[in-house]
Amino acid sequence: MRRSFLTLLFSLSLCLSEFIVAEEVTLKHNNLELNANLVLTDESEYEKIFLITHGTLAHNAMEIISSWQELLSDEGISSLAINLSLGLHNRHGMYDCPVRHNHKHADAADEIGLWANWLKEKGSKEIILAAHSRGGSQTVMYSNQNSMPEVKAQILIAPQATTETAHIESYKKRYNKDFSPILAKAKTLKPDETLHNTDFIYCENTSVTAASFISYYEYSSDFNTPALLQQTTLPSLVFIGSEDTTVASLGQELDKISNNNLQTITIEGADHFFRDLYMDEVIEGTLEFLEGL
């Protein structure tokens, strides 16, 4: 019994010694406080680190993100999982739908850049951009618009892949109506004027500024990660879930892309959130990809 207890203590001490830091960190931006979950390992410290961005109206403690950080740390790789502010001070958890929406799709690219610079100032020499869902398109928006030598690659899980037709149909399917009249009305308002009782993204009957509604519903190729990846100069890896119904056209859209910087891996059986052992397969593919850089 004593030997088993001592063995357990030794094992726990080994596990704990693998981590230098696992804590929330913050920075200031436009009178807002941004926060992120930092996990540093003895092996990587700040030197080599993943910068992870979540999906639509989500957060950095959701299962896929926390699992991603945990599995990376098991491989001795540090990570920083950010919470996009979505216009709110020190935001945590899912976006609360009744709160007026005053954020734009492109805001995320700016915040990713702020955190990348923060990591550079901390001494990071090898930053791997990483993202899930809509965070994928926002990540590639950032990397296409900015050149930072420390950013070495990007790894995307089930990134947003919205064509203009799918963009229109998804709103009709969710809300049984066309968003065009709302978009037309938004364009007649001042940017900070509010549309009340409006269906917006995943939020029914909410309030949203005109500028925010226009940002998410005036179609742009920035909503389609495969189109953005056509332009990328970064080594890029995309994971596709064979059972993903949220971005069901992702594989087809990626097949249209011709770019030697792009690799794809399809995980059989995975849906949009890559739960359980599917994230282990993501890590396996990731390590092989990183070895080839």
JSON list of C-alpha atoms in Angstrom, two decimals, residues 69-262:
[
{"chain": "A", "resi": 69, "resn": "GLN", "atom": "CA", "xyz": [-4.21, 22.45, -25.06]},
{"chain": "A", "resi": 70, "resn": "GLU", "atom": "CA", "xyz": [-4.02, 19.39, -22.84]},
{"chain": "A", "resi": 71, "resn": "LEU", "atom": "CA", "xyz": [-2.91, 17.08, -25.64]},
{"chain": "A", "resi": 72, "resn": "LEU", "atom": "CA", "xyz": [-0.34, 19.56, -26.89]},
{"chain": "A", "resi": 73, "resn": "SER", "atom": "CA", "xyz": [1.11, 19.85, -23.39]},
{"chain": "A", "resi": 74, "resn": "ASP", "atom": "CA", "xyz": [1.39, 16.05, -23.25]},
{"chain": "A", "resi": 75, "resn": "GLU", "atom": "CA", "xyz": [3.73, 16.40, -26.24]},
{"chain": "A", "resi": 76, "resn": "GLY", "atom": "CA", "xyz": [5.74, 19.14, -24.53]},
{"chain": "A", "resi": 77, "resn": "ILE", "atom": "CA", "xyz": [4.24, 21.91, -26.67]},
{"chain": "A", "resi": 78, "resn": "SER", "atom": "CA", "xyz": [3.10, 25.20, -25.12]},
{"chain": "A", "resi": 79, "resn": "SER", "atom": "CA", "xyz": [-0.13, 26.94, -26.12]},
{"chain": "A", "resi": 80, "resn": "LEU", "atom": "CA", "xyz": [-2.08, 30.15, -25.71]},
{"chain": "A", "resi": 81, "resn": "ALA", "atom": "CA", "xyz": [-5.85, 29.82, -26.20]},
{"chain": "A", "resi": 82, "resn": "ILE", "atom": "CA", "xyz": [-7.43, 33.24, -26.57]},
{"chain": "A", "resi": 83, "resn": "ASN", "atom": "CA", "xyz": [-10.93, 34.51, -25.85]},
{"chain": "A", "resi": 84, "resn": "LEU", "atom": "CA", "xyz": [-12.01, 36.89, -28.61]},
{"chain": "A", "resi": 85, "resn": "SER", "atom": "CA", "xyz": [-13.55, 39.90, -26.90]},
{"chain": "A", "resi": 86, "resn": "LEU", "atom": "CA", "xyz": [-16.55, 40.18, -29.27]},
{"chain": "A", "resi": 87, "resn": "GLY", "atom": "CA", "xyz": [-16.69, 43.78, -28.10]},
{"chain": "A", "resi": 88, "resn": "LEU", "atom": "CA", "xyz": [-16.97, 42.89, -24.40]},
{"chain": "A", "resi": 89, "resn": "HIS", "atom": "CA", "xyz": [-14.61, 43.59, -21.51]},
{"chain": "A", "resi": 90, "resn": "ASN", "atom": "CA", "xyz": [-12.83, 40.51, -20.11]},
{"chain": "A", "resi": 91, "resn": "ARG", "atom": "CA", "xyz": [-15.29, 38.10, -21.76]},
{"chain": "A", "resi": 92, "resn": "HIS", "atom": "CA", "xyz": [-15.60, 34.47, -20.60]},
{"chain": "A", "resi": 93, "resn": "GLY", "atom": "CA", "xyz": [-17.91, 31.66, -21.67]},
{"chain": "A", "resi": 94, "resn": "MET", "atom": "CA", "xyz": [-20.36, 31.60, -24.57]},
{"chain": "A", "resi": 95, "resn": "TYR", "atom": "CA", "xyz": [-21.67, 34.96, -25.77]},
{"chain": "A", "resi": 96, "resn": "ASP", "atom": "CA", "xyz": [-24.85, 35.82, -23.86]},
{"chain": "A", "resi": 97, "resn": "CYS", "atom": "CA", "xyz": [-27.41, 36.29, -26.66]},
{"chain": "A", "resi": 98, "resn": "PRO", "atom": "CA", "xyz": [-29.52, 39.04, -24.97]},
{"chain": "A", "resi": 99, "resn": "VAL", "atom": "CA", "xyz": [-26.43, 41.28, -24.80]},
{"chain": "A", "resi": 100, "resn": "ARG", "atom": "CA", "xyz": [-26.37, 43.72, -27.73]},
{"chain": "A", "resi": 101, "resn": "HIS", "atom": "CA", "xyz": [-23.94, 42.57, -30.40]},
{"chain": "A", "resi": 102, "resn": "ASN", "atom": "CA", "xyz": [-21.36, 45.18, -31.34]},
{"chain": "A", "resi": 103, "resn": "HIS", "atom": "CA", "xyz": [-18.58, 43.14, -32.91]},
{"chain": "A", "resi": 104, "resn": "LYS", "atom": "CA", "xyz": [-17.43, 42.36, -36.44]},
{"chain": "A", "resi": 105, "resn": "HIS", "atom": "CA", "xyz": [-16.11, 39.25, -38.17]},
{"chain": "A", "resi": 106, "resn": "ALA", "atom": "CA", "xyz": [-12.83, 41.01, -38.99]},
{"chain": "A", "resi": 107, "resn": "ASP", "atom": "CA", "xyz": [-12.22, 42.13, -35.37]},
{"chain": "A", "resi": 108, "resn": "ALA", "atom": "CA", "xyz": [-10.82, 38.70, -34.60]},
{"chain": "A", "resi": 109, "resn": "ALA", "atom": "CA", "xyz": [-7.92, 39.10, -37.03]},
{"chain": "A", "resi": 110, "resn": "ASP", "atom": "CA", "xyz": [-6.84, 42.24, -35.17]},
{"chain": "A", "resi": 111, "resn": "GLU", "atom": "CA", "xyz": [-6.98, 40.47, -31.81]},
{"chain": "A", "resi": 112, "resn": "ILE", "atom": "CA", "xyz": [-5.06, 37.45, -33.10]},
{"chain": "A", "resi": 113, "resn": "GLY", "atom": "CA", "xyz": [-2.39, 39.91, -34.21]},
{"chain": "A", "resi": 114, "resn": "LEU", "atom": "CA", "xyz": [-2.27, 41.52, -30.77]},
{"chain": "A", "resi": 115, "resn": "TRP", "atom": "CA", "xyz": [-1.68, 38.14, -29.12]},
{"chain": "A", "resi": 116, "resn": "ALA", "atom": "CA", "xyz": [0.93, 37.15, -31.72]},
{"chain": "A", "resi": 117, "resn": "ASN", "atom": "CA", "xyz": [2.83, 40.35, -30.93]},
{"chain": "A", "resi": 118, "resn": "TRP", "atom": "CA", "xyz": [2.43, 39.65, -27.20]},
{"chain": "A", "resi": 119, "resn": "LEU", "atom": "CA", "xyz": [4.04, 36.24, -27.72]},
{"chain": "A", "resi": 120, "resn": "LYS", "atom": "CA", "xyz": [6.83, 37.79, -29.77]},
{"chain": "A", "resi": 121, "resn": "GLU", "atom": "CA", "xyz": [7.55, 40.19, -26.93]},
{"chain": "A", "resi": 122, "resn": "LYS", "atom": "CA", "xyz": [7.70, 37.21, -24.56]},
{"chain": "A", "resi": 123, "resn": "GLY", "atom": "CA", "xyz": [10.43, 35.68, -26.73]},
{"chain": "A", "resi": 124, "resn": "SER", "atom": "CA", "xyz": [8.49, 33.27, -28.94]},
{"chain": "A", "resi": 125, "resn": "LYS", "atom": "CA", "xyz": [10.53, 32.20, -31.95]},
{"chain": "A", "resi": 126, "resn": "GLU", "atom": "CA", "xyz": [8.09, 29.67, -33.44]},
{"chain": "A", "resi": 127, "resn": "ILE", "atom": "CA", "xyz": [4.39, 30.56, -33.34]},
{"chain": "A", "resi": 128, "resn": "ILE", "atom": "CA", "xyz": [1.92, 28.09, -34.82]},
{"chain": "A", "resi": 129, "resn": "LEU", "atom": "CA", "xyz": [-1.47, 29.63, -35.52]},
{"chain": "A", "resi": 130, "resn": "ALA", "atom": "CA", "xyz": [-4.31, 27.25, -34.76]},
{"chain": "A", "resi": 131, "resn": "ALA", "atom": "CA", "xyz": [-8.09, 27.58, -34.86]},
{"chain": "A", "resi": 132, "resn": "HIS", "atom": "CA", "xyz": [-11.47, 25.89, -34.92]},
{"chain": "A", "resi": 133, "resn": "SER", "atom": "CA", "xyz": [-14.50, 26.68, -37.10]},
{"chain": "A", "resi": 134, "resn": "ARG", "atom": "CA", "xyz": [-15.01, 30.42, -37.83]},
{"chain": "A", "resi": 135, "resn": "GLY", "atom": "CA", "xyz": [-11.75, 31.02, -36.01]},
{"chain": "A", "resi": 136, "resn": "GLY", "atom": "CA", "xyz": [-10.11, 29.30, -38.98]},
{"chain": "A", "resi": 137, "resn": "SER", "atom": "CA", "xyz": [-11.20, 31.91, -41.51]},
{"chain": "A", "resi": 138, "resn": "GLN", "atom": "CA", "xyz": [-10.30, 34.71, -39.09]},
{"chain": "A", "resi": 139, "resn": "THR", "atom": "CA", "xyz": [-6.87, 33.18, -38.53]},
{"chain": "A", "resi": 140, "resn": "VAL", "atom": "CA", "xyz": [-6.13, 32.97, -42.26]},
{"chain": "A", "resi": 141, "resn": "MET", "atom": "CA", "xyz": [-7.41, 36.53, -42.68]},
{"chain": "A", "resi": 142, "resn": "TYR", "atom": "CA", "xyz": [-4.76, 37.58, -40.18]},
{"chain": "A", "resi": 143, "resn": "SER", "atom": "CA", "xyz": [-1.94, 35.52, -41.69]},
{"chain": "A", "resi": 144, "resn": "ASN", "atom": "CA", "xyz": [-2.73, 36.67, -45.24]},
{"chain": "A", "resi": 145, "resn": "GLN", "atom": "CA", "xyz": [-2.60, 40.31, -44.18]},
{"chain": "A", "resi": 146, "resn": "ASN", "atom": "CA", "xyz": [0.45, 40.16, -41.93]},
{"chain": "A", "resi": 147, "resn": "SER", "atom": "CA", "xyz": [3.96, 38.84, -42.27]},
{"chain": "A", "resi": 148, "resn": "MET", "atom": "CA", "xyz": [5.67, 37.95, -38.99]},
{"chain": "A", "resi": 149, "resn": "PRO", "atom": "CA", "xyz": [8.81, 35.82, -39.23]},
{"chain": "A", "resi": 150, "resn": "GLU", "atom": "CA", "xyz": [7.97, 34.15, -35.92]},
{"chain": "A", "resi": 151, "resn": "VAL", "atom": "CA", "xyz": [4.71, 32.75, -37.35]},
{"chain": "A", "resi": 152, "resn": "LYS", "atom": "CA", "xyz": [5.76, 29.48, -38.97]},
{"chain": "A", "resi": 153, "resn": "ALA", "atom": "CA", "xyz": [2.53, 27.65, -39.88]},
{"chain": "A", "resi": 154, "resn": "GLN", "atom": "CA", "xyz": [-1.20, 27.39, -39.32]},
{"chain": "A", "resi": 155, "resn": "ILE", "atom": "CA", "xyz": [-3.32, 24.39, -38.32]},
{"chain": "A", "resi": 156, "resn": "LEU", "atom": "CA", "xyz": [-7.09, 24.55, -38.70]},
{"chain": "A", "resi": 157, "resn": "ILE", "atom": "CA", "xyz": [-9.79, 22.18, -37.45]},
{"chain": "A", "resi": 158, "resn": "ALA", "atom": "CA", "xyz": [-13.08, 22.25, -39.40]},
{"chain": "A", "resi": 159, "resn": "PRO", "atom": "CA", "xyz": [-12.62, 25.87, -40.52]},
{"chain": "A", "resi": 160, "resn": "GLN", "atom": "CA", "xyz": [-15.49, 27.98, -41.80]},
{"chain": "A", "resi": 161, "resn": "ALA", "atom": "CA", "xyz": [-16.23, 27.24, -45.46]},
{"chain": "A", "resi": 162, "resn": "THR", "atom": "CA", "xyz": [-19.18, 29.38, -46.50]},
{"chain": "A", "resi": 163, "resn": "THR", "atom": "CA", "xyz": [-20.01, 30.03, -50.14]},
{"chain": "A", "resi": 164, "resn": "GLU", "atom": "CA", "xyz": [-22.42, 32.85, -50.97]},
{"chain": "A", "resi": 165, "resn": "THR", "atom": "CA", "xyz": [-25.24, 30.42, -51.71]},
{"chain": "A", "resi": 166, "resn": "ALA", "atom": "CA", "xyz": [-24.67, 28.49, -48.47]},
{"chain": "A", "resi": 167, "resn": "HIS", "atom": "CA", "xyz": [-24.48, 31.79, -46.59]},
{"chain": "A", "resi": 168, "resn": "ILE", "atom": "CA", "xyz": [-27.99, 32.71, -47.74]},
{"chain": "A", "resi": 169, "resn": "GLU", "atom": "CA", "xyz": [-29.45, 29.24, -47.26]},
{"chain": "A", "resi": 170, "resn": "SER", "atom": "CA", "xyz": [-28.09, 28.76, -43.72]},
{"chain": "A", "resi": 171, "resn": "TYR", "atom": "CA", "xyz": [-30.03, 31.79, -42.44]},
{"chain": "A", "resi": 172, "resn": "LYS", "atom": "CA", "xyz": [-33.20, 30.61, -44.21]},
{"chain": "A", "resi": 173, "resn": "LYS", "atom": "CA", "xyz": [-32.82, 27.16, -42.71]},
{"chain": "A", "resi": 174, "resn": "ARG", "atom": "CA", "xyz": [-32.31, 28.47, -39.18]},
{"chain": "A", "resi": 175, "resn": "TYR", "atom": "CA", "xyz": [-34.85, 31.30, -39.16]},
{"chain": "A", "resi": 176, "resn": "ASN", "atom": "CA", "xyz": [-37.20, 30.43, -42.04]},
{"chain": "A", "resi": 177, "resn": "LYS", "atom": "CA", "xyz": [-36.70, 33.82, -43.69]},
{"chain": "A", "resi": 178, "resn": "ASP", "atom": "CA", "xyz": [-34.34, 35.85, -45.85]},
{"chain": "A", "resi": 179, "resn": "PHE", "atom": "CA", "xyz": [-31.86, 38.21, -44.18]},
{"chain": "A", "resi": 180, "resn": "SER", "atom": "CA", "xyz": [-31.75, 40.55, -47.20]},
{"chain": "A", "resi": 181, "resn": "PRO", "atom": "CA", "xyz": [-34.41, 43.02, -45.94]},
{"chain": "A", "resi": 182, "resn": "ILE", "atom": "CA", "xyz": [-32.62, 43.27, -42.59]},
{"chain": "A", "resi": 183, "resn": "LEU", "atom": "CA", "xyz": [-29.29, 43.83, -44.33]},
{"chain": "A", "resi": 184, "resn": "ALA", "atom": "CA", "xyz": [-30.84, 46.52, -46.52]},
{"chain": "A", "resi": 185, "resn": "LYS", "atom": "CA", "xyz": [-32.27, 48.27, -43.46]},
{"chain": "A", "resi": 186, "resn": "ALA", "atom": "CA", "xyz": [-28.91, 48.05, -41.65]},
{"chain": "A", "resi": 187, "resn": "LYS", "atom": "CA", "xyz": [-27.26, 49.84, -44.55]},
{"chain": "A", "resi": 188, "resn": "THR", "atom": "CA", "xyz": [-29.58, 52.81, -44.08]},
{"chain": "A", "resi": 189, "resn": "LEU", "atom": "CA", "xyz": [-28.60, 53.23, -40.43]},
{"chain": "A", "resi": 190, "resn": "LYS", "atom": "CA", "xyz": [-25.58, 54.74, -38.76]},
{"chain": "A", "resi": 191, "resn": "PRO", "atom": "CA", "xyz": [-23.00, 52.06, -37.84]},
{"chain": "A", "resi": 192, "resn": "ASP", "atom": "CA", "xyz": [-23.74, 52.17, -34.11]},
{"chain": "A", "resi": 193, "resn": "GLU", "atom": "CA", "xyz": [-27.54, 52.31, -34.44]},
{"chain": "A", "resi": 194, "resn": "THR", "atom": "CA", "xyz": [-29.32, 49.26, -33.09]},
{"chain": "A", "resi": 195, "resn": "LEU", "atom": "CA", "xyz": [-31.51, 46.72, -34.84]},
{"chain": "A", "resi": 196, "resn": "HIS", "atom": "CA", "xyz": [-33.90, 45.35, -32.22]},
{"chain": "A", "resi": 197, "resn": "ASN", "atom": "CA", "xyz": [-35.72, 41.99, -32.18]},
{"chain": "A", "resi": 198, "resn": "THR", "atom": "CA", "xyz": [-33.36, 40.67, -34.82]},
{"chain": "A", "resi": 199, "resn": "ASP", "atom": "CA", "xyz": [-32.22, 37.10, -35.50]},
{"chain": "A", "resi": 200, "resn": "PHE", "atom": "CA", "xyz": [-28.44, 37.17, -35.65]},
{"chain": "A", "resi": 201, "resn": "ILE", "atom": "CA", "xyz": [-25.99, 34.28, -36.01]},
{"chain": "A", "resi": 202, "resn": "TYR", "atom": "CA", "xyz": [-27.11, 31.81, -33.28]},
{"chain": "A", "resi": 203, "resn": "CYS", "atom": "CA", "xyz": [-29.12, 34.37, -31.32]},
{"chain": "A", "resi": 204, "resn": "GLU", "atom": "CA", "xyz": [-32.87, 34.72, -31.82]},
{"chain": "A", "resi": 205, "resn": "ASN", "atom": "CA", "xyz": [-34.67, 38.02, -31.30]},
{"chain": "A", "resi": 206, "resn": "THR", "atom": "CA", "xyz": [-31.60, 39.88, -30.10]},
{"chain": "A", "resi": 207, "resn": "SER", "atom": "CA", "xyz": [-30.18, 43.40, -30.51]},
{"chain": "A", "resi": 208, "resn": "VAL", "atom": "CA", "xyz": [-27.33, 44.11, -32.90]},
{"chain": "A", "resi": 209, "resn": "THR", "atom": "CA", "xyz": [-25.68, 47.22, -34.28]},
{"chain": "A", "resi": 210, "resn": "ALA", "atom": "CA", "xyz": [-26.07, 47.95, -37.97]},
{"chain": "A", "resi": 211, "resn": "ALA", "atom": "CA", "xyz": [-22.32, 47.67, -38.50]},
{"chain": "A", "resi": 212, "resn": "SER", "atom": "CA", "xyz": [-22.22, 44.28, -36.80]},
{"chain": "A", "resi": 213, "resn": "PHE", "atom": "CA", "xyz": [-25.10, 42.87, -38.85]},
{"chain": "A", "resi": 214, "resn": "ILE", "atom": "CA", "xyz": [-23.52, 44.11, -42.09]},
{"chain": "A", "resi": 215, "resn": "SER", "atom": "CA", "xyz": [-20.18, 42.59, -41.10]},
{"chain": "A", "resi": 216, "resn": "TYR", "atom": "CA", "xyz": [-21.64, 39.10, -40.69]},
{"chain": "A", "resi": 217, "resn": "TYR", "atom": "CA", "xyz": [-24.24, 39.11, -43.47]},
{"chain": "A", "resi": 218, "resn": "GLU", "atom": "CA", "xyz": [-22.82, 41.11, -46.37]},
{"chain": "A", "resi": 219, "resn": "TYR", "atom": "CA", "xyz": [-21.09, 38.18, -48.03]},
{"chain": "A", "resi": 220, "resn": "SER", "atom": "CA", "xyz": [-17.33, 38.21, -48.33]},
{"chain": "A", "resi": 221, "resn": "SER", "atom": "CA", "xyz": [-14.80, 35.61, -49.45]},
{"chain": "A", "resi": 222, "resn": "ASP", "atom": "CA", "xyz": [-13.33, 36.14, -45.97]},
{"chain": "A", "resi": 223, "resn": "PHE", "atom": "CA", "xyz": [-16.07, 33.75, -44.78]},
{"chain": "A", "resi": 224, "resn": "ASN", "atom": "CA", "xyz": [-14.65, 30.97, -46.96]},
{"chain": "A", "resi": 225, "resn": "THR", "atom": "CA", "xyz": [-11.41, 29.59, -45.53]},
{"chain": "A", "resi": 226, "resn": "PRO", "atom": "CA", "xyz": [-10.55, 27.51, -48.63]},
{"chain": "A", "resi": 227, "resn": "ALA", "atom": "CA", "xyz": [-10.66, 30.67, -50.77]},
{"chain": "A", "resi": 228, "resn": "LEU", "atom": "CA", "xyz": [-8.38, 32.42, -48.27]},
{"chain": "A", "resi": 229, "resn": "LEU", "atom": "CA", "xyz": [-6.02, 29.44, -48.27]},
{"chain": "A", "resi": 230, "resn": "GLN", "atom": "CA", "xyz": [-5.59, 29.78, -52.02]},
{"chain": "A", "resi": 231, "resn": "GLN", "atom": "CA", "xyz": [-3.49, 32.87, -51.23]},
{"chain": "A", "resi": 232, "resn": "THR", "atom": "CA", "xyz": [-1.56, 31.62, -48.21]},
{"chain": "A", "resi": 233, "resn": "THR", "atom": "CA", "xyz": [2.21, 31.48, -48.17]},
{"chain": "A", "resi": 234, "resn": "LEU", "atom": "CA", "xyz": [2.29, 29.73, -44.78]},
{"chain": "A", "resi": 235, "resn": "PRO", "atom": "CA", "xyz": [2.57, 25.96, -44.46]},
{"chain": "A", "resi": 236, "resn": "SER", "atom": "CA", "xyz": [-1.05, 25.08, -43.63]},
{"chain": "A", "resi": 237, "resn": "LEU", "atom": "CA", "xyz": [-2.77, 21.94, -42.39]},
{"chain": "A", "resi": 238, "resn": "VAL", "atom": "CA", "xyz": [-6.55, 21.52, -42.38]},
{"chain": "A", "resi": 239, "resn": "PHE", "atom": "CA", "xyz": [-8.40, 18.75, -40.54]},
{"chain": "A", "resi": 240, "resn": "ILE", "atom": "CA", "xyz": [-11.74, 17.67, -42.01]},
{"chain": "A", "resi": 241, "resn": "GLY", "atom": "CA", "xyz": [-14.30, 15.63, -40.08]},
{"chain": "A", "resi": 242, "resn": "SER", "atom": "CA", "xyz": [-15.99, 13.05, -42.30]},
{"chain": "A", "resi": 243, "resn": "GLU", "atom": "CA", "xyz": [-19.25, 13.46, -40.32]},
{"chain": "A", "resi": 244, "resn": "ASP", "atom": "CA", "xyz": [-19.12, 17.25, -40.03]},
{"chain": "A", "resi": 245, "resn": "THR", "atom": "CA", "xyz": [-22.50, 18.70, -41.03]},
{"chain": "A", "resi": 246, "resn": "THR", "atom": "CA", "xyz": [-21.64, 22.25, -39.93]},
{"chain": "A", "resi": 247, "resn": "VAL", "atom": "CA", "xyz": [-19.04, 22.75, -42.68]},
{"chain": "A", "resi": 248, "resn": "ALA", "atom": "CA", "xyz": [-20.20, 19.87, -44.85]},
{"chain": "A", "resi": 249, "resn": "SER", "atom": "CA", "xyz": [-18.75, 21.40, -48.03]},
{"chain": "A", "resi": 250, "resn": "LEU", "atom": "CA", "xyz": [-15.26, 21.92, -46.59]},
{"chain": "A", "resi": 251, "resn": "GLY", "atom": "CA", "xyz": [-13.67, 18.95, -48.35]},
{"chain": "A", "resi": 252, "resn": "GLN", "atom": "CA", "xyz": [-15.22, 19.87, -51.69]},
{"chain": "A", "resi": 253, "resn": "GLU", "atom": "CA", "xyz": [-14.14, 23.49, -51.40]},
{"chain": "A", "resi": 254, "resn": "LEU", "atom": "CA", "xyz": [-10.58, 22.49, -50.47]},
{"chain": "A", "resi": 255, "resn": "ASP", "atom": "CA", "xyz": [-10.43, 20.18, -53.48]},
{"chain": "A", "resi": 256, "resn": "LYS", "atom": "CA", "xyz": [-10.73, 23.30, -55.66]},
{"chain": "A", "resi": 257, "resn": "ILE", "atom": "CA", "xyz": [-7.58, 24.78, -54.14]},
{"chain": "A", "resi": 258, "resn": "SER", "atom": "CA", "xyz": [-4.18, 24.42, -55.74]},
{"chain": "A", "resi": 259, "resn": "ASN", "atom": "CA", "xyz": [-1.50, 25.56, -53.31]},
{"chain": "A", "resi": 260, "resn": "ASN", "atom": "CA", "xyz": [1.62, 23.60, -52.43]},
{"chain": "A", "resi": 261, "resn": "ASN", "atom": "CA", "xyz": [1.57, 25.14, -48.96]},
{"chain": "A", "resi": 262, "resn": "LEU", "atom": "CA", "xyz": [-1.68, 23.35, -48.11]}
]
